Every structure is written in C-alpha cells, then in structure tokens.
Tab-separated table of N, CA and C in Angstrom:
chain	number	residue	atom	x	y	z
A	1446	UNK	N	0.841	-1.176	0.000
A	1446	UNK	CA	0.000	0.000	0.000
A	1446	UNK	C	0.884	1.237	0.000
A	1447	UNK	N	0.854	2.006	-0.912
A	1447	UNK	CA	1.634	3.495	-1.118
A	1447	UNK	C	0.927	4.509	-0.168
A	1448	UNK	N	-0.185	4.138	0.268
A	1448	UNK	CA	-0.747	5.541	1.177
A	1448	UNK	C	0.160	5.649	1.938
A	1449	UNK	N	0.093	4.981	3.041
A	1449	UNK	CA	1.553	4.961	3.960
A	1449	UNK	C	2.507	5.999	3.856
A	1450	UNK	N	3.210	5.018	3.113
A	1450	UNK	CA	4.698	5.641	2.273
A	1450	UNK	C	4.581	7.374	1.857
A	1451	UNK	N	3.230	7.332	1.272
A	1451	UNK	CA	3.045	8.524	1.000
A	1451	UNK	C	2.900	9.624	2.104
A	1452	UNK	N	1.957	9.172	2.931
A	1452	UNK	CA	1.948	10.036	4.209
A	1452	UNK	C	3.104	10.227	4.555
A	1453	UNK	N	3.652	9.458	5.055
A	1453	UNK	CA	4.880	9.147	5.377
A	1453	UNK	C	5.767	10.363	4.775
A	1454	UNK	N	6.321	10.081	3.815
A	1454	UNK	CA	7.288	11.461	3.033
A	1454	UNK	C	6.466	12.411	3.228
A	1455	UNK	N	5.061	12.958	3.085
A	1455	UNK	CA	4.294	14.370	3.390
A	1455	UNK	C	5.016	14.339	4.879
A	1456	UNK	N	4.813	13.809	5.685
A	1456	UNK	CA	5.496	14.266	7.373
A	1456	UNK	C	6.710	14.631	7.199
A	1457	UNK	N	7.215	13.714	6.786
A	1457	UNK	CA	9.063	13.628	6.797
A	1457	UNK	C	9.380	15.024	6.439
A	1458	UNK	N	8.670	15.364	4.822
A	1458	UNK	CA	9.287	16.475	4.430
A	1458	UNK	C	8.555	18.191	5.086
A	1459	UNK	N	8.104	17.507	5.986
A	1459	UNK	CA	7.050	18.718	6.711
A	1459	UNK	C	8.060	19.156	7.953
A	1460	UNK	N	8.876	17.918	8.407
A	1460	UNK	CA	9.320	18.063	9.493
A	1460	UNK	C	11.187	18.775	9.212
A	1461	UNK	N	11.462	18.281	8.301
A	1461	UNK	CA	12.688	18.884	8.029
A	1461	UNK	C	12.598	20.120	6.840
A	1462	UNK	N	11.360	20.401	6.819
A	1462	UNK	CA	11.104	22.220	5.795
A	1462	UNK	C	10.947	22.900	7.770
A	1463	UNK	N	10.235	22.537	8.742
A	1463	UNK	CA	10.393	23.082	9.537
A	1463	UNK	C	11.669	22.975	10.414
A	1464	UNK	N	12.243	22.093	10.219
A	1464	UNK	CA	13.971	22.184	11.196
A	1464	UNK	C	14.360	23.263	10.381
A	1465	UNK	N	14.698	23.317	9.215
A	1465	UNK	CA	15.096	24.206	8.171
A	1465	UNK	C	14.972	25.745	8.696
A	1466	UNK	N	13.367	26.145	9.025
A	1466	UNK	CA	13.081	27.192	9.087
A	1466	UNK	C	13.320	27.580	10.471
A	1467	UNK	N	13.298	26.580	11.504
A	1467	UNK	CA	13.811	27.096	12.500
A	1467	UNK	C	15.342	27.552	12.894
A	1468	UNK	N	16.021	26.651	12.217
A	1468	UNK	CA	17.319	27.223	11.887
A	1468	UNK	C	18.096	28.523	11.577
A	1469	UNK	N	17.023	28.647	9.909
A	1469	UNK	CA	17.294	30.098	9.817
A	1469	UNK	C	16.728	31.210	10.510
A	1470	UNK	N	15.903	30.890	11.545
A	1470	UNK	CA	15.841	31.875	12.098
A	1470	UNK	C	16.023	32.438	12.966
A	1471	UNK	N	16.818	31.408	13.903
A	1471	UNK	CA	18.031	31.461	15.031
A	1471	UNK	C	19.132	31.953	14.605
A	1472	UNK	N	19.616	31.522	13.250
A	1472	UNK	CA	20.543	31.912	12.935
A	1472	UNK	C	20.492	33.337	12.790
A	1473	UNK	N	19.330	34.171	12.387
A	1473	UNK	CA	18.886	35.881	11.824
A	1473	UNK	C	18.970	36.111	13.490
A	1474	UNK	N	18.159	35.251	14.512
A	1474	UNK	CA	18.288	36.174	15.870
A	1474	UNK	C	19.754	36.481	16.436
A	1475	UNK	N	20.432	34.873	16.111
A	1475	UNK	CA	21.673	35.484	16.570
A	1475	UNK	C	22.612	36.793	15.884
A	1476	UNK	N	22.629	36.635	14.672
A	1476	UNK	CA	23.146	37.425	13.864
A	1476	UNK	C	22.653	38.849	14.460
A	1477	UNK	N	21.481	38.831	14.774
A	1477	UNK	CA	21.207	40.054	15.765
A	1477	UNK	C	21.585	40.433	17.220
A	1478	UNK	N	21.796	39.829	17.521
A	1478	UNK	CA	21.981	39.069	19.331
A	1478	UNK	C	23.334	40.306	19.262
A	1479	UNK	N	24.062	39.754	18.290
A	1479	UNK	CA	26.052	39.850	17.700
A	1479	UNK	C	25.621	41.696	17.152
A	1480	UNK	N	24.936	41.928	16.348
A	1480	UNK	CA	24.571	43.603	15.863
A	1480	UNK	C	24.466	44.144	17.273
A	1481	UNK	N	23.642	44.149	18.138
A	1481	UNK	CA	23.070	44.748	19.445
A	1481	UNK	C	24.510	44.890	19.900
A	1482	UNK	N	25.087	43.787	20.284
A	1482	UNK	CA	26.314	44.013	20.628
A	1482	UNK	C	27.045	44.824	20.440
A	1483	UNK	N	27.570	44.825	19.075
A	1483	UNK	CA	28.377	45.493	18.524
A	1483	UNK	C	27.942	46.893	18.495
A	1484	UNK	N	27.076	47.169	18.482
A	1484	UNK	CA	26.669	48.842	18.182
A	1484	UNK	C	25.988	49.210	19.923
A	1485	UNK	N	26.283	48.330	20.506
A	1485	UNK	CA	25.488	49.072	21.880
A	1485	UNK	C	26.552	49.177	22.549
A	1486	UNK	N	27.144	47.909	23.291
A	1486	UNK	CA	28.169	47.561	24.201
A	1486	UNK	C	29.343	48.168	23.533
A	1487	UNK	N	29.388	47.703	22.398
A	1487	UNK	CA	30.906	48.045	21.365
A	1487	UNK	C	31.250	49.593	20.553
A	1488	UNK	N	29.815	50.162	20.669
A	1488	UNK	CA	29.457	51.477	20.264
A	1488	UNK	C	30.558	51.124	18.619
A	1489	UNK	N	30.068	50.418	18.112
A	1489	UNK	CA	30.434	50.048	16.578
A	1489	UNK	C	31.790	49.467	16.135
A	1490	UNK	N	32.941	49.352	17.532
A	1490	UNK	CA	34.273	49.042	17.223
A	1490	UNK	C	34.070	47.273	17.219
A	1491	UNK	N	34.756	46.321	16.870
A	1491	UNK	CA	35.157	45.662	16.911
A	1491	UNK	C	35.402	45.148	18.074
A	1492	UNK	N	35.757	45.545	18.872
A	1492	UNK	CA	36.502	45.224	20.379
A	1492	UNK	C	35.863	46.419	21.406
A	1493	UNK	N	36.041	46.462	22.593
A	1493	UNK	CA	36.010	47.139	23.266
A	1493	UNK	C	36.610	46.954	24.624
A	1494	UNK	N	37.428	47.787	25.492
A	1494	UNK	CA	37.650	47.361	26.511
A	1494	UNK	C	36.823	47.094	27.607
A	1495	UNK	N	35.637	47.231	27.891
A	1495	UNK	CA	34.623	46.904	28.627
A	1495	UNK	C	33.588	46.207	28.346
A	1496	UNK	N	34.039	45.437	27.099
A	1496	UNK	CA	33.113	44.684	26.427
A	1496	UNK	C	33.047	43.494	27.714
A	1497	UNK	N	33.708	43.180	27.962
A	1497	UNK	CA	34.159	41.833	28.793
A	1497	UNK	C	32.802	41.252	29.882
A	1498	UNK	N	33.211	42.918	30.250
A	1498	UNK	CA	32.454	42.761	31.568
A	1498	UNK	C	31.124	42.963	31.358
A	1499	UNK	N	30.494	43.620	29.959
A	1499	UNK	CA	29.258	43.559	29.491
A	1499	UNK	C	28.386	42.377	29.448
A	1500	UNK	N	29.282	41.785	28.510
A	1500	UNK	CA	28.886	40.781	28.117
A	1500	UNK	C	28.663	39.418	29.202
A	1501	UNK	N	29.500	39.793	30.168
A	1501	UNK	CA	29.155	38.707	31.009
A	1501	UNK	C	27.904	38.604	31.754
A	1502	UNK	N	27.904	40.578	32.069
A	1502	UNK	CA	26.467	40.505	32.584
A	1502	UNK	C	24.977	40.094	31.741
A	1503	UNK	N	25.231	40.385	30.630
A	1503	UNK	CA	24.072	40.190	29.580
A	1503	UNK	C	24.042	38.728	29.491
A	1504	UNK	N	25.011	37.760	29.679
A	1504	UNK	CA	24.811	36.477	29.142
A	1504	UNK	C	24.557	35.673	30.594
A	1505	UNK	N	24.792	36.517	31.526
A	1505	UNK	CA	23.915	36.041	32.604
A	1505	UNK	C	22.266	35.912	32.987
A	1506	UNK	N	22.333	37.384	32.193
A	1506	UNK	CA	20.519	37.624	32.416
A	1506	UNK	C	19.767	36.525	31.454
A	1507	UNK	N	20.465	36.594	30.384
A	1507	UNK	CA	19.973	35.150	29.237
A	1507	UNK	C	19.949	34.493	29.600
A	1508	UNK	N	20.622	33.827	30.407
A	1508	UNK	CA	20.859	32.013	30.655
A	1508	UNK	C	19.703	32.224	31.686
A	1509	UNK	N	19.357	33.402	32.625
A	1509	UNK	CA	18.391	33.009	33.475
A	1509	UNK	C	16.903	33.050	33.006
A	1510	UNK	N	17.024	33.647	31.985
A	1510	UNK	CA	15.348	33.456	31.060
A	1510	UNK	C	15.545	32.592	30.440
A	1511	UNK	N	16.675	32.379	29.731
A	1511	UNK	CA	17.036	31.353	27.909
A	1511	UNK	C	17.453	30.288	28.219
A	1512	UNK	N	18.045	30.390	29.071
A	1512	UNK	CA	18.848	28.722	29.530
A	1512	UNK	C	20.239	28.675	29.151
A	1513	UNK	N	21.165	28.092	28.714
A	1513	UNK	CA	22.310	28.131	28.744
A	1513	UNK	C	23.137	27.942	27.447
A	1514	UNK	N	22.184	28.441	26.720
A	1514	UNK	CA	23.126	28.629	24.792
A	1514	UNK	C	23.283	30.333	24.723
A	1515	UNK	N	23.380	31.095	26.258
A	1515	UNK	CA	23.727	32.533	25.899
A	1515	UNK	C	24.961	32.663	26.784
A	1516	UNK	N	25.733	31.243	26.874
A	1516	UNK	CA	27.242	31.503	27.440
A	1516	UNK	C	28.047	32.669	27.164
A	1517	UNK	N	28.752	33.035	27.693
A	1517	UNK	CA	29.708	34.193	27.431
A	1517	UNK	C	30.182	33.849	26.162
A	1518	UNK	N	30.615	33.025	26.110
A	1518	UNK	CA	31.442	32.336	24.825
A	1518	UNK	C	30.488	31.957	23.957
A	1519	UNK	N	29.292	32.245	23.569
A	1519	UNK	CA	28.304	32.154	22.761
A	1519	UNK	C	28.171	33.224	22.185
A	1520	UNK	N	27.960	34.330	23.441
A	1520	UNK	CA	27.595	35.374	22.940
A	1520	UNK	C	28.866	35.832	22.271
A	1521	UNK	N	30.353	35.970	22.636
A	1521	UNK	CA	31.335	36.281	21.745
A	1521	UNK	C	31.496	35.659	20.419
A	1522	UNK	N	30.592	34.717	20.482
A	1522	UNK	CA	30.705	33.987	19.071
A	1522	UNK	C	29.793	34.606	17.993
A	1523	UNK	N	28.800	35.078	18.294
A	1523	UNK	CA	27.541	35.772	17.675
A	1523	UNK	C	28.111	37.039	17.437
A	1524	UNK	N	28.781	37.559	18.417
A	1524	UNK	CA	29.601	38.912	17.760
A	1524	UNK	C	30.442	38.914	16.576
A	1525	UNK	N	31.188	37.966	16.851
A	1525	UNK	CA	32.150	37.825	15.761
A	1525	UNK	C	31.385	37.513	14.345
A	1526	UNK	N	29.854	36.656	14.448
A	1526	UNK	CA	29.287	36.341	13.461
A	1526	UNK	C	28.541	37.292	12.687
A	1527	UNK	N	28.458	38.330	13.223
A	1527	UNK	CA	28.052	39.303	13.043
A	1527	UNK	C	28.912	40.143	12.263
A	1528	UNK	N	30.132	40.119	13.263
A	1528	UNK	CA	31.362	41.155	12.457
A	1528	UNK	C	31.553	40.498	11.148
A	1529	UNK	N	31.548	39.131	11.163
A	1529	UNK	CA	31.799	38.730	9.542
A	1529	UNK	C	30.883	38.590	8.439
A	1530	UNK	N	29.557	38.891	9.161
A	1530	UNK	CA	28.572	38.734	8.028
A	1530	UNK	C	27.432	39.970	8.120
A	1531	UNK	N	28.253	41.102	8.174
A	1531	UNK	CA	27.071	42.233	8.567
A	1531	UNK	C	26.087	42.613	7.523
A	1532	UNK	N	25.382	43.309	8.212
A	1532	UNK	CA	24.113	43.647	7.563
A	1532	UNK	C	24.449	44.849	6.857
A	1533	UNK	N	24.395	44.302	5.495
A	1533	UNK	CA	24.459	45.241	4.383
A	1533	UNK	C	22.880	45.551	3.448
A	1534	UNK	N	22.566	47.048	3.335
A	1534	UNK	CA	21.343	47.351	2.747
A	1534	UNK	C	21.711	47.534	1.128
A	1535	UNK	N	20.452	46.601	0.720
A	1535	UNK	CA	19.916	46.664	-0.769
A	1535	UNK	C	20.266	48.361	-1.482
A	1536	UNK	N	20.536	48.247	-2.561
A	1536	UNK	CA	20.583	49.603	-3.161
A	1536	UNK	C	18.891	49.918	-3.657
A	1537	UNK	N	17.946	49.192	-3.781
A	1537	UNK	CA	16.525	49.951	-3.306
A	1537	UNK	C	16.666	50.148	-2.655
A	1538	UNK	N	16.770	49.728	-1.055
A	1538	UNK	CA	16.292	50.593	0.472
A	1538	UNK	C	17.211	51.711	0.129
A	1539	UNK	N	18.469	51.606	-0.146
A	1539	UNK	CA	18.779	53.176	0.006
A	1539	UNK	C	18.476	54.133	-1.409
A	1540	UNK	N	18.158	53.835	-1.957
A	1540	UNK	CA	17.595	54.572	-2.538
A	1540	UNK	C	16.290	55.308	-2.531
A	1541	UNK	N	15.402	54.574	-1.766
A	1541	UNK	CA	13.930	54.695	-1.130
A	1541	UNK	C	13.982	55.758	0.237
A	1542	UNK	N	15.067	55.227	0.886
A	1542	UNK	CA	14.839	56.099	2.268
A	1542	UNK	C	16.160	56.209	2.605
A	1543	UNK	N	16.924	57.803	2.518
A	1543	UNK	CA	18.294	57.640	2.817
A	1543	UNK	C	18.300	57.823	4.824
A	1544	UNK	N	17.187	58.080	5.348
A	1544	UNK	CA	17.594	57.740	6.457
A	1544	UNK	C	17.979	56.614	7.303
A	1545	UNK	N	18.382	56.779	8.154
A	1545	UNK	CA	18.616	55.268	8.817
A	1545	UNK	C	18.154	54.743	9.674
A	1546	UNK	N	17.837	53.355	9.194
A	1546	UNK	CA	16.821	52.452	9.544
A	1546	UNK	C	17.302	52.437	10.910
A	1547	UNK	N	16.047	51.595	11.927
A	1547	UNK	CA	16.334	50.849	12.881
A	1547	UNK	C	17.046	49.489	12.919
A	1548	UNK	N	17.517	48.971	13.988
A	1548	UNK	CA	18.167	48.017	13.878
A	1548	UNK	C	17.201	47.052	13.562
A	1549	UNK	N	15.847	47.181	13.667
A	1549	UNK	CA	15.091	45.757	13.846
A	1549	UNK	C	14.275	45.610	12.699
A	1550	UNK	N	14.695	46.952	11.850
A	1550	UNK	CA	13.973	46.532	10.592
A	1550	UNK	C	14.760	46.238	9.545
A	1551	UNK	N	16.387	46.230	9.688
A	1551	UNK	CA	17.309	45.583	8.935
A	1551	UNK	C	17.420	43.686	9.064
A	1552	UNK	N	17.415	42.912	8.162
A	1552	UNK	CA	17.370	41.816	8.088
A	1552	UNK	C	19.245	41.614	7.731
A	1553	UNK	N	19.841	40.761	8.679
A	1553	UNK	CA	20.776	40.520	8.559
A	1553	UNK	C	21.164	39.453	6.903
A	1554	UNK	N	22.350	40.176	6.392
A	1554	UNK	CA	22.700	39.131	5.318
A	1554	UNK	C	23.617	37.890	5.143
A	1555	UNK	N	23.008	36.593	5.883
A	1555	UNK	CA	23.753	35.982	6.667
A	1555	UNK	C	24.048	34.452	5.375
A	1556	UNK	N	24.683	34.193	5.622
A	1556	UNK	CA	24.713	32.846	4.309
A	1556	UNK	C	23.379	31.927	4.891
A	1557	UNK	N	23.181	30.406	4.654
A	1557	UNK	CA	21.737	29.867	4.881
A	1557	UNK	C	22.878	28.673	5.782
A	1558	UNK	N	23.080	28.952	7.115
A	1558	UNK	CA	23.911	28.018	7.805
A	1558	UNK	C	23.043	26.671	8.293
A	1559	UNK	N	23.530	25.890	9.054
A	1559	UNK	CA	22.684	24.388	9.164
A	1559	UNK	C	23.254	24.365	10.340
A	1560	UNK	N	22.375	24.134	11.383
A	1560	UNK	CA	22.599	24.787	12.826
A	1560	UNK	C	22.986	23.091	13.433
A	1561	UNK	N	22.161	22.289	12.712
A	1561	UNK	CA	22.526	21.054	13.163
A	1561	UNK	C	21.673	20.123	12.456
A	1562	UNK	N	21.615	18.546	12.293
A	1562	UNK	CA	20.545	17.802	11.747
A	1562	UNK	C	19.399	17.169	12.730
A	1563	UNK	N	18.577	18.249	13.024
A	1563	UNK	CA	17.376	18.119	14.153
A	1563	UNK	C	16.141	17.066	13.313
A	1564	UNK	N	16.563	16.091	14.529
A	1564	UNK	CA	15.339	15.424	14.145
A	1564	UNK	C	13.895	14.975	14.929
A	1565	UNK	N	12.614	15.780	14.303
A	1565	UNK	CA	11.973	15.718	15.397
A	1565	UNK	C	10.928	14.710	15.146
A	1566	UNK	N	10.690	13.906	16.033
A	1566	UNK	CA	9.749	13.081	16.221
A	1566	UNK	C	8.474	13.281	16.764
C-alpha cells in the first residue's frame, strides 16, 4: 500500500522544511543578538575594553530566562558572526529612504547556515 509511504514522506518532508526554518531563524536572531552588541556595548568598534564585563552581565541575564546557549562564549561567538557577516542594505532601500533604519527593521545578510541535523519526532 503506497498511502503509507506517502503520508509518510508528506510528514518527513514537513518536518525537516520546519527544522530548516527554525534554523534560519536562530541563525537571523543570533546574527542580531552579535549587531546589538556590537553597536550598543561596542558602540560600533570591533573590540572594546569593557566589552568583557558587558557581556558577562548580559549572558547572565539570558541564561536566566534562555537557559544556557547565551554563554559568554556564545555570545562572543555571535559577535564575531556578526562582524563577519554584517548587515548590508539593498541599493533599493537606500535609494527609497536615505535615512537610517532601525536596527530591527534591517534583516541581517547571513549565508543559509545548518545549525545542526534536528530530528523531530
């Protein structure tokens, strides 16, 4: 009997179009997580000398709402992911509106990364 089988692949491919999408869109929050950073704590440099101690406090307050993927060393990782894949605007948007956007209405331009092979049952 092909019904089965058939159902079957309709789930399958239902369940990994949604790992997919959840992916990328952890991946866009972090990529944001790493912007905030950089332009708040970092006031736009690369580094900062008080970044340190920022960041530790911020990845404390996370882990106590988020749980524990906002390690210090997480969050320095999201910075850096950030620094290497920043958010660059379309030549429509700037051509449309030369002011400058908010941070939250820029969509980071991030490659389509694979966060892991989640499999949900």
């Amino acid at each position: 009997m092909h019904l089965f089988e058939d159902i079957q692949q309709i789930l399958r491919q239902a369940q990994q179009n949604a790992s997919r999408s959840i992916n990328k869109t952890m991946v866009d929050a972090y990529g944001l997580v790493g912007k905030r950073i950089v332009e708040v704590e970092q006031q736009g440099e690369s580094r900062a000398a008080y970044g340190q101690s920022l960041i530790k406090n911020i990845s404390g307050q996370l882990q106590r709402e988020f749980g524990n993927g906002f390690s210090i060393v997480n969050l320095q990782n999201m910075r850096l992911f950030y620094l290497e894949y920043q958010i660059q605007q379309t030549p429509s948007v700037n051509l449309q509106n030369q002011e400058k956007l908010s941070y939250l209405s820029q969509k980071p331009v991030i490659p389509d990364f694979q966060l892991s092979s989640i499999s949900i049952s």
